[in-house]
GROMACS .gro file of C-alpha atoms in nm:
model
  150
    1MET     CA    1  -3.362   3.627   3.546
    2SER     CA    2  -3.006   3.680   3.459
    3PRO     CA    3  -2.923   3.825   3.108
    4ARG     CA    4  -2.903   3.564   2.824
    5VAL     CA    5  -2.803   3.584   2.462
    6GLY     CA    6  -2.939   3.341   2.202
    7TYR     CA    7  -2.797   3.331   1.851
    8TYR     CA    8  -2.798   3.115   1.542
    9CYS     CA    9  -2.481   2.940   1.434
   10SER     CA   10  -2.355   3.087   1.097
   11ARG     CA   11  -2.236   2.756   0.990
   12CYS     CA   12  -2.525   2.498   1.088
   13SER     CA   13  -2.806   2.744   1.188
   14ARG     CA   14  -2.839   2.583   1.525
   15TYR     CA   15  -2.983   2.797   1.803
   16ASN     CA   16  -2.734   2.839   2.090
   17GLU     CA   17  -2.774   3.036   2.414
   18TYR     CA   18  -2.530   3.163   2.683
   19PRO     CA   19  -2.554   3.372   2.995
   20LEU     CA   20  -2.380   3.712   3.049
   21PRO     CA   21  -2.114   3.771   3.150
   22ALA     CA   22  -1.994   3.539   2.883
   23GLY     CA   23  -1.788   3.241   3.002
   24GLU     CA   24  -1.519   3.036   2.820
   25GLY     CA   25  -1.760   2.840   2.587
   26ALA     CA   26  -1.980   3.139   2.495
   27GLY     CA   27  -2.018   3.162   2.111
   28THR     CA   28  -1.928   2.795   2.041
   29CYS     CA   29  -2.189   2.600   1.855
   30GLU     CA   30  -2.310   2.286   2.046
   31ARG     CA   31  -2.371   2.097   1.721
   32CYS     CA   32  -2.071   2.181   1.498
   33GLY     CA   33  -1.824   2.345   1.729
   34ASN     CA   34  -1.812   2.655   1.522
   35ARG     CA   35  -1.659   2.940   1.733
   36GLU     CA   36  -1.820   3.280   1.714
   37PRO     CA   37  -1.678   3.464   2.023
   38PRO     CA   38  -1.911   3.738   2.130
   39ASP     CA   39  -1.799   4.090   2.174
   40PRO     CA   40  -2.056   4.253   2.413
   41SER     CA   41  -2.039   4.616   2.495
   42PRO     CA   42  -1.986   4.720   2.856
   43ALA     CA   43  -2.366   4.819   2.873
   44VAL     CA   44  -2.475   4.469   2.761
   45THR     CA   45  -2.229   4.297   2.979
   46ALA     CA   46  -2.369   4.485   3.277
   47GLY     CA   47  -2.724   4.376   3.184
   48GLY     CA   48  -2.846   4.649   2.957
   49PRO     CA   49  -2.969   4.861   2.813
   50ILE     CA   50  -2.872   4.706   2.476
   51ASP     CA   51  -2.668   4.948   2.263
   52ARG     CA   52  -2.513   4.713   2.007
   53CYS     CA   53  -2.537   4.350   1.911
   54PRO     CA   54  -2.262   4.123   2.082
   55HIS     CA   55  -2.238   3.911   1.765
   56CYS     CA   56  -2.250   4.147   1.473
   57ASP     CA   57  -2.207   4.503   1.610
   58ASN     CA   58  -2.547   4.604   1.470
   59LEU     CA   59  -2.729   4.897   1.622
   60HIS     CA   60  -3.084   4.831   1.522
   61PHE     CA   61  -3.312   4.600   1.722
   62TYR     CA   62  -3.683   4.530   1.747
   63THR     CA   63  -3.884   4.396   2.049
   64ARG     CA   64  -4.142   4.126   2.051
   65LYS     CA   65  -4.316   3.900   2.309
   66ASP     CA   66  -4.101   3.598   2.405
   67PHE     CA   67  -4.327   3.329   2.286
   68PRO     CA   68  -4.250   3.054   2.033
   69GLN     CA   69  -4.385   3.123   1.697
   70GLN     CA   70  -4.441   2.762   1.603
   71LEU     CA   71  -4.647   2.725   1.916
   72GLY     CA   72  -4.865   3.042   1.833
   73CYS     CA   73  -4.927   2.898   1.487
   74PHE     CA   74  -5.029   2.572   1.651
   75ALA     CA   75  -5.271   2.749   1.868
   76VAL     CA   76  -5.437   2.945   1.585
   77ALA     CA   77  -5.473   2.612   1.391
   78ALA     CA   78  -5.612   2.434   1.689
   79THR     CA   79  -5.866   2.713   1.759
   80ILE     CA   80  -5.973   2.705   1.394
   81LEU     CA   81  -6.027   2.326   1.398
   82LEU     CA   82  -6.206   2.322   1.744
   83SER     CA   83  -6.449   2.603   1.648
   84SER     CA   84  -6.513   2.440   1.318
   85LEU     CA   85  -6.590   2.117   1.502
   86ALA     CA   86  -6.817   2.302   1.748
   87TYR     CA   87  -6.999   2.466   1.465
   88ALA     CA   88  -7.058   2.138   1.284
   89ALA     CA   89  -7.169   1.965   1.600
   90TRP     CA   90  -7.352   2.227   1.793
   91ASP     CA   91  -7.391   2.536   1.561
   92PHE     CA   92  -7.282   2.902   1.599
   93PRO     CA   93  -7.298   2.950   1.977
   94ALA     CA   94  -7.056   2.670   2.057
   95ALA     CA   95  -6.805   2.787   1.781
   96LEU     CA   96  -6.835   3.133   1.940
   97VAL     CA   97  -6.755   2.998   2.289
   98VAL     CA   98  -6.444   2.835   2.154
   99LEU     CA   99  -6.332   3.157   1.988
  100VAL     CA  100  -6.401   3.375   2.289
  101ALA     CA  101  -6.224   3.127   2.516
  102ALA     CA  102  -5.910   3.128   2.284
  103SER     CA  103  -5.925   3.511   2.267
  104ALA     CA  104  -5.936   3.523   2.653
  105ALA     CA  105  -5.648   3.280   2.693
  106ASP     CA  106  -5.444   3.489   2.443
  107ILE     CA  107  -5.516   3.812   2.631
  108ILE     CA  108  -5.423   3.659   2.957
  109LEU     CA  109  -5.100   3.504   2.821
  110TYR     CA  110  -5.002   3.834   2.668
  111GLN     CA  111  -5.011   4.003   2.997
  112PHE     CA  112  -4.762   3.754   3.163
  113LEU     CA  113  -4.524   3.717   2.875
  114GLY     CA  114  -4.179   3.890   2.885
  115GLU     CA  115  -4.022   4.089   2.608
  116VAL     CA  116  -3.719   3.975   2.393
  117THR     CA  117  -3.492   4.217   2.200
  118VAL     CA  118  -3.390   4.083   1.853
  119CYS     CA  119  -3.115   4.200   1.624
  120TYR     CA  120  -3.236   4.288   1.266
  121ARG     CA  121  -2.915   4.169   1.105
  122CYS     CA  122  -2.823   3.839   1.272
  123HIS     CA  123  -3.146   3.769   1.463
  124THR     CA  124  -2.959   3.730   1.794
  125GLU     CA  125  -3.212   3.727   2.080
  126LEU     CA  126  -3.134   3.915   2.400
  127ARG     CA  127  -3.336   3.827   2.712
  128GLY     CA  128  -3.328   3.982   3.070
  129PHE     CA  129  -3.172   4.314   2.973
  130GLN     CA  130  -3.300   4.658   3.083
  131GLU     CA  131  -3.550   4.798   2.836
  132ASN     CA  132  -3.413   5.038   2.579
  133PRO     CA  133  -3.683   5.295   2.463
  134GLU     CA  134  -3.519   5.328   2.136
  135HIS     CA  135  -3.620   4.963   2.032
  136GLU     CA  136  -3.958   4.952   1.887
  137ALA     CA  137  -4.178   4.681   1.760
  138PHE     CA  138  -4.085   4.499   1.434
  139ASP     CA  139  -4.052   4.728   1.129
  140MET     CA  140  -4.100   4.540   0.802
  141HIS     CA  141  -3.913   4.813   0.607
  142ARG     CA  142  -3.601   4.804   0.815
  143ALA     CA  143  -3.603   4.422   0.811
  144GLU     CA  144  -3.625   4.427   0.416
  145GLU     CA  145  -3.337   4.660   0.404
  146TYR     CA  146  -3.127   4.424   0.601
  147GLU     CA  147  -3.236   4.128   0.368
  148GLN     CA  148  -3.130   4.329   0.072
  149GLY     CA  149  -2.795   4.406   0.220
  150ARG     CA  150  -2.836   4.769   0.268
   0.00000   0.00000   0.00000
């Protein structure tokens, strides 16, 4: 997969994406036309490792599995609903089967999903880059510092 950068427009908050190396239209919002030209470092342009954000020059990132959070919330809600219905209709063993099946599906899916690196400041998502060992899992303390403008 070629390196891709996804970012949220500062004017209308629409999610936009472009490949690297950045072409002519990179950084132009598809909805409102707002232009935020990226300034990727030579390391990011070459495919990694990520050393600074191409949109805000931030140096702090976290990694997470590349899976839509809305879909994950839907899966949890569906599992709760299905296990409750199974419990009501067939008792505890049926509800347990639903929960075990959902857990097994989650474990299998987790093994196949890739990682995405996310900027703490502007939430730009960087996919397909070489892994940087300095980037760790989400840190709530650091995220709160960025929200408070520190």
